[in-house]
Short mmCIF file of C-alpha atoms in Angstrom, two decimals:
data_model
loop_
_atom_site.label_atom_id
_atom_site.label_comp_id
_atom_site.label_asym_id
_atom_site.label_seq_id
_atom_site.Cartn_x
_atom_site.Cartn_y
_atom_site.Cartn_z
CA MET A 5 0.05 0.07 0.04
CA VAL A 6 0.95 3.61 -0.62
CA PRO A 7 1.60 5.27 2.88
CA ASP A 8 -0.90 8.25 3.55
CA ASP A 9 1.78 10.95 3.89
CA LEU A 10 3.42 9.83 0.61
CA TRP A 11 -0.01 9.87 -1.12
CA GLU A 12 -0.91 13.27 0.21
CA ARG A 13 2.26 14.56 -1.65
CA ILE A 14 1.49 12.68 -4.90
CA GLU A 15 -2.20 13.12 -5.36
CA PRO A 16 -2.20 16.82 -6.00
CA LEU A 17 0.38 16.26 -8.78
CA LEU A 18 -1.66 13.80 -10.75
CA PRO A 19 -3.42 15.03 -13.87
CA LYS A 20 -7.18 15.08 -13.46
CA VAL A 21 -9.18 12.85 -15.97
CA GLU A 22 -12.77 13.72 -16.23
CA ARG A 23 -15.16 10.93 -17.06
CA ARG A 24 -17.18 11.18 -20.22
CA HIS A 25 -20.87 11.68 -19.71
CA ARG A 26 -21.95 10.02 -22.97
CA HIS A 27 -20.63 6.47 -23.38
CA PRO A 28 -18.53 6.59 -20.28
CA GLY A 29 -17.44 2.87 -20.58
CA ARG A 30 -15.82 1.05 -17.82
CA LYS A 31 -15.02 3.09 -14.53
CA ARG A 32 -11.43 4.15 -14.37
CA LEU A 33 -9.30 2.43 -11.91
CA ASP A 34 -8.50 4.43 -8.82
CA ASP A 35 -5.18 6.27 -9.07
CA ARG A 36 -3.96 5.09 -5.68
CA LYS A 37 -4.58 1.49 -6.56
CA ALA A 38 -2.66 1.98 -9.89
CA LEU A 39 0.23 3.54 -7.98
CA CYS A 40 0.23 0.53 -5.73
CA GLY A 41 0.55 -1.74 -8.69
CA ILE A 42 3.36 0.44 -10.13
CA LEU A 43 5.27 0.30 -6.76
CA PHE A 44 4.73 -3.41 -6.54
CA VAL A 45 6.45 -3.87 -9.91
CA LEU A 46 9.23 -1.47 -8.96
CA TYR A 47 9.93 -3.34 -5.62
CA THR A 48 9.61 -6.91 -7.00
CA ALA A 49 10.63 -6.72 -10.64
CA ILE A 50 7.70 -8.92 -11.54
CA PRO A 51 6.50 -8.74 -15.22
CA TRP A 52 3.64 -6.46 -15.87
CA GLU A 53 1.51 -9.23 -17.28
CA PHE A 54 2.04 -11.34 -14.02
CA LEU A 55 0.81 -8.59 -11.60
CA PRO A 56 -1.66 -10.64 -9.38
CA GLN A 57 -5.21 -9.58 -9.97
CA GLU A 58 -6.25 -10.54 -6.47
CA LEU A 59 -4.08 -7.56 -5.10
CA GLY A 60 -6.69 -5.29 -6.45
CA PHE A 61 -4.24 -3.08 -8.33
CA GLY A 62 -5.78 -3.61 -11.78
CA SER A 63 -4.18 -5.22 -14.65
CA GLY A 64 -0.46 -4.85 -15.48
CA MET A 65 -1.31 -3.00 -18.75
CA THR A 66 -3.39 -0.42 -16.84
CA CYS A 67 -0.54 0.25 -14.41
CA TRP A 68 1.92 0.43 -17.30
CA ARG A 69 -0.16 3.13 -18.99
CA ARG A 70 -0.50 5.16 -15.76
CA LEU A 71 3.26 5.00 -15.23
CA ARG A 72 3.69 6.17 -18.82
CA ASP A 73 1.30 8.95 -18.69
CA TRP A 74 2.33 10.19 -15.25
CA HIS A 75 5.97 10.28 -16.38
CA GLN A 76 5.13 12.22 -19.51
CA ALA A 77 3.03 14.68 -17.37
CA GLY A 78 6.30 15.24 -15.32
CA VAL A 79 4.63 13.85 -11.93
CA TRP A 80 7.70 12.14 -10.76
CA GLU A 81 10.11 15.13 -11.42
CA GLN A 82 7.54 17.36 -9.62
CA LEU A 83 7.30 14.96 -6.66
CA HIS A 84 11.17 14.84 -6.43
CA GLN A 85 11.26 18.62 -6.25
CA VAL A 86 8.59 18.76 -3.65
CA LEU A 87 10.55 16.41 -1.40
CA LEU A 88 13.93 18.12 -1.97
CA ALA A 89 12.22 21.30 -1.00
CA GLU A 90 10.94 19.73 2.28
CA LEU A 91 14.45 18.28 2.88
CA HIS A 92 16.02 21.61 2.36
CA ALA A 93 13.59 23.36 4.66
CA ALA A 94 14.36 20.71 7.44
CA GLY A 95 18.12 21.27 6.95
CA LYS A 96 18.77 17.75 5.72
CA LEU A 97 20.49 18.73 2.40
CA ASP A 98 24.35 19.24 2.48
CA TRP A 99 25.10 21.89 -0.22
CA SER A 100 28.76 22.06 0.81
CA LYS A 101 29.56 19.24 -1.66
CA ALA A 102 28.04 16.93 -4.22
CA VAL A 103 29.24 13.63 -5.48
CA ILE A 104 28.87 12.02 -8.81
CA ASP A 105 29.26 8.40 -10.16
CA SER A 106 27.66 5.78 -12.43
CA SER A 107 26.78 2.08 -12.34
CA HIS A 108 26.37 -0.43 -15.10
CA ILE A 109 23.32 -2.57 -15.47
CA ARG A 110 22.40 -5.25 -18.12
CA ALA A 111 19.72 -4.51 -20.77
CA LEU A 112 18.47 -7.95 -21.67
CA LYS A 113 16.03 -6.74 -24.31
CA GLY A 114 18.05 -3.85 -25.69
CA GLY A 115 16.45 -0.64 -26.90
CA PRO A 116 17.51 3.08 -26.89
CA LYS A 117 20.22 4.22 -24.60
CA THR A 118 21.92 0.74 -24.53
CA GLY A 119 25.33 -0.29 -25.68
CA PRO A 120 28.18 -2.94 -25.29
CA SER A 121 29.21 -2.82 -21.69
CA PRO A 122 33.09 -2.57 -21.30
CA VAL A 123 32.81 -4.17 -17.92
CA ASP A 124 30.47 -6.95 -18.81
CA ARG A 125 32.27 -8.74 -21.72
CA GLY A 126 30.52 -6.39 -24.21
CA LYS A 127 27.15 -7.55 -23.36
CA THR A 128 24.33 -5.00 -23.97
CA GLY A 129 23.86 -2.69 -21.05
CA SER A 130 22.90 0.73 -19.78
CA LYS A 131 24.40 3.13 -17.15
CA HIS A 132 22.73 4.78 -14.26
CA HIS A 133 24.30 8.20 -13.61
CA VAL A 134 23.58 9.81 -10.24
CA ILE A 135 24.61 13.03 -8.40
CA ALA A 136 23.97 13.34 -4.82
CA ASP A 137 24.46 15.87 -2.02
CA GLY A 138 26.94 15.38 0.78
CA ASN A 139 24.45 13.31 2.57
CA GLY A 140 23.79 10.90 -0.21
CA ILE A 141 20.43 12.36 -1.19
CA PRO A 142 20.00 11.97 -4.94
CA LEU A 143 19.62 15.36 -6.63
CA ALA A 144 19.49 14.26 -10.28
CA VAL A 145 19.79 10.91 -12.32
CA SER A 146 20.26 10.10 -15.97
CA LEU A 147 20.32 7.07 -18.17
CA THR A 148 22.70 6.32 -21.03
CA GLY A 149 24.16 3.30 -23.03
CA GLY A 150 26.61 1.10 -21.31
CA ASN A 151 29.46 2.23 -23.57
CA ARG A 152 29.11 6.03 -22.85
CA ASN A 153 31.98 7.69 -20.93
CA ASP A 154 31.04 8.76 -17.47
CA VAL A 155 32.30 12.40 -18.08
CA THR A 156 29.71 12.94 -20.75
CA GLN A 157 27.03 13.04 -18.05
CA LEU A 158 28.94 15.46 -15.69
CA MET A 159 27.40 18.65 -17.01
CA PRO A 160 24.03 17.32 -17.82
CA LEU A 161 23.65 15.98 -14.19
CA LEU A 162 24.98 19.30 -12.72
CA ASN A 163 22.58 21.21 -14.88
CA GLY A 164 19.87 18.74 -14.05
CA ILE A 165 19.62 19.73 -10.25
CA PRO A 166 16.41 21.43 -9.94
CA PRO A 167 16.02 24.82 -8.17
CA VAL A 168 15.24 23.68 -4.59
CA ARG A 169 13.06 25.87 -2.58
CA GLY A 170 12.03 25.50 1.05
CA ARG A 171 13.77 28.48 2.71
CA ARG A 172 13.69 32.11 2.33
CA GLY A 173 15.69 33.66 -0.51
CA ARG A 174 16.51 32.37 -3.95
CA PRO A 175 16.08 28.63 -4.72
CA ARG A 176 19.37 26.64 -4.19
CA GLN A 177 20.65 24.70 -7.15
CA ARG A 178 24.40 24.51 -7.04
CA PRO A 179 26.71 22.80 -4.43
CA LYS A 180 30.00 24.47 -3.43
CA THR A 181 32.27 21.48 -4.38
CA LEU A 182 31.91 18.53 -6.77
CA TYR A 183 33.72 15.23 -6.03
CA ALA A 184 34.24 12.63 -8.70
CA ASP A 185 36.66 9.66 -9.43
CA ARG A 186 39.31 9.32 -12.25
CA GLY A 187 36.64 8.63 -14.87
CA TYR A 188 35.76 12.35 -14.88
CA ASP A 189 39.45 13.47 -15.01
CA HIS A 190 39.31 16.04 -18.04
CA ASP A 191 40.59 19.54 -17.81
CA LYS A 192 37.95 20.77 -20.23
CA TYR A 193 35.08 19.68 -17.93
CA ARG A 194 36.98 21.08 -14.90
CA ARG A 195 36.79 24.54 -16.55
CA MET A 196 33.13 23.89 -17.28
CA VAL A 197 32.27 23.10 -13.65
CA TRP A 198 34.36 26.16 -12.42
CA ALA A 199 32.29 28.37 -14.85
CA LYS A 200 29.13 27.15 -12.95
CA GLY A 201 30.63 28.42 -9.66
CA VAL A 202 31.39 24.96 -8.42
CA LYS A 203 34.84 23.81 -7.27
CA PRO A 204 35.76 20.53 -8.91
CA LEU A 205 37.63 17.96 -6.87
CA ILE A 206 38.35 15.16 -9.34
CA ALA A 207 40.97 12.45 -8.89
CA ARG A 208 43.78 12.54 -11.46
CA ARG A 209 44.71 9.65 -13.65
CA GLY A 210 48.13 8.02 -13.13
CA THR A 211 48.36 9.25 -9.48
CA PRO A 212 48.58 6.76 -6.57
CA HIS A 213 45.51 6.00 -4.54
CA GLY A 214 45.17 7.59 -1.12
CA SER A 215 44.23 11.13 -2.15
CA GLY A 216 41.66 11.19 0.54
CA LEU A 217 38.87 11.88 -1.94
CA GLY A 218 37.26 8.52 -1.03
CA THR A 219 36.18 9.72 2.36
CA HIS A 220 33.78 12.02 0.54
CA ARG A 221 32.88 9.88 -2.39
CA TRP A 222 31.56 6.91 -0.42
CA VAL A 223 28.16 8.47 -0.08
CA ILE A 224 27.36 8.11 -3.84
CA GLU A 225 28.01 4.33 -3.65
CA GLN A 226 25.50 4.29 -0.83
CA THR A 227 23.01 6.18 -3.10
CA ILE A 228 23.48 3.85 -6.07
CA ALA A 229 22.96 0.86 -3.66
CA LEU A 230 19.73 2.37 -2.45
CA LEU A 231 18.62 2.97 -6.18
CA HIS A 232 19.46 -0.72 -6.92
CA TRP A 233 17.59 -1.80 -3.85
CA PHE A 234 14.58 -1.56 -6.07
CA ARG A 235 14.70 -4.86 -7.99
CA ARG A 236 13.27 -3.40 -11.23
CA LEU A 237 16.32 -1.22 -11.54
CA ARG A 238 19.03 -3.93 -11.04
CA ILE A 239 18.40 -5.20 -14.61
CA ARG A 240 16.75 -3.09 -17.35
CA TRP A 241 13.84 -4.93 -18.55
CA GLU A 242 12.22 -2.04 -20.50
CA ILE A 243 12.91 -1.75 -24.19
CA ARG A 244 11.57 1.80 -24.02
CA ASP A 245 14.12 4.08 -22.33
CA ASP A 246 11.52 6.56 -21.16
CA MET A 247 9.75 3.77 -19.05
CA HIS A 248 12.98 2.87 -17.39
CA GLU A 249 13.70 6.47 -16.71
CA ALA A 250 10.19 6.75 -15.12
CA PHE A 251 11.12 4.02 -12.64
CA MET A 252 14.52 5.68 -11.95
CA THR A 253 12.91 9.05 -11.29
CA LEU A 254 10.08 7.51 -9.02
CA ALA A 255 12.66 5.44 -7.12
CA THR A 256 14.83 8.66 -6.61
CA ALA A 257 11.74 10.47 -5.13
CA ILE A 258 11.01 7.44 -2.77
CA ILE A 259 14.61 7.60 -1.56
CA CYS A 260 14.09 11.28 -0.77
CA TRP A 261 10.79 10.55 1.06
CA ARG A 262 12.42 7.97 3.11
CA ARG A 263 15.13 10.33 4.15
CA LEU A 264 12.43 12.82 5.09
CA VAL A 265 10.39 10.63 7.39
CA ARG A 266 13.32 8.73 8.86
#
């Protein structure tokens, strides 16, 4: 079931669908029940067509369509922003630093934003790219093919951090420093990060380990582990990239909600 406090945040964001007066057809499945079905698939990775009817969440196809429609309407992005604002108001966001990293997953059915994975014997895969604050709260995520270089998502993720309200004054959108591993070691991108007013602290290639940056970067490993706690995100089953991105954004919002109520 969807907890009441989470539903109170989601319900106002859902697009309203008026029922037709003439030829109304079958009554539309309750939005909360459809969301329960979506979360059940996200948590368990069960195929849509095997969603148990006795749970009362409707058919898998109905839940799939709601996930698609709500993602296209920007519901999950809005939910993420709402929760970030609440975290900011509660003083739980650490803007002194942000950490970025990625993780490979297999894409068993192929599709857009997939490619031969260099860490999985060239098998088709995708990458989850994540940027988190100093406490490991995800600020933005993106999806690419498994053969894309990590550094290509550095600026898209940094620019993808939404303006976070919750306190008086201008919305907050930029951390003070950005930590990253050797995969992001390019002077061109360092200059681009500096131009955004963010100090890049990126490990250099060819230098021995022990720089001390790992004491700051460990939080992103925790965030990626939390993201992959949702079984549907451990392997990419969706051929359509937008459907997998919908699951990613929803999972990101749920992680923020758990941090808020913890």
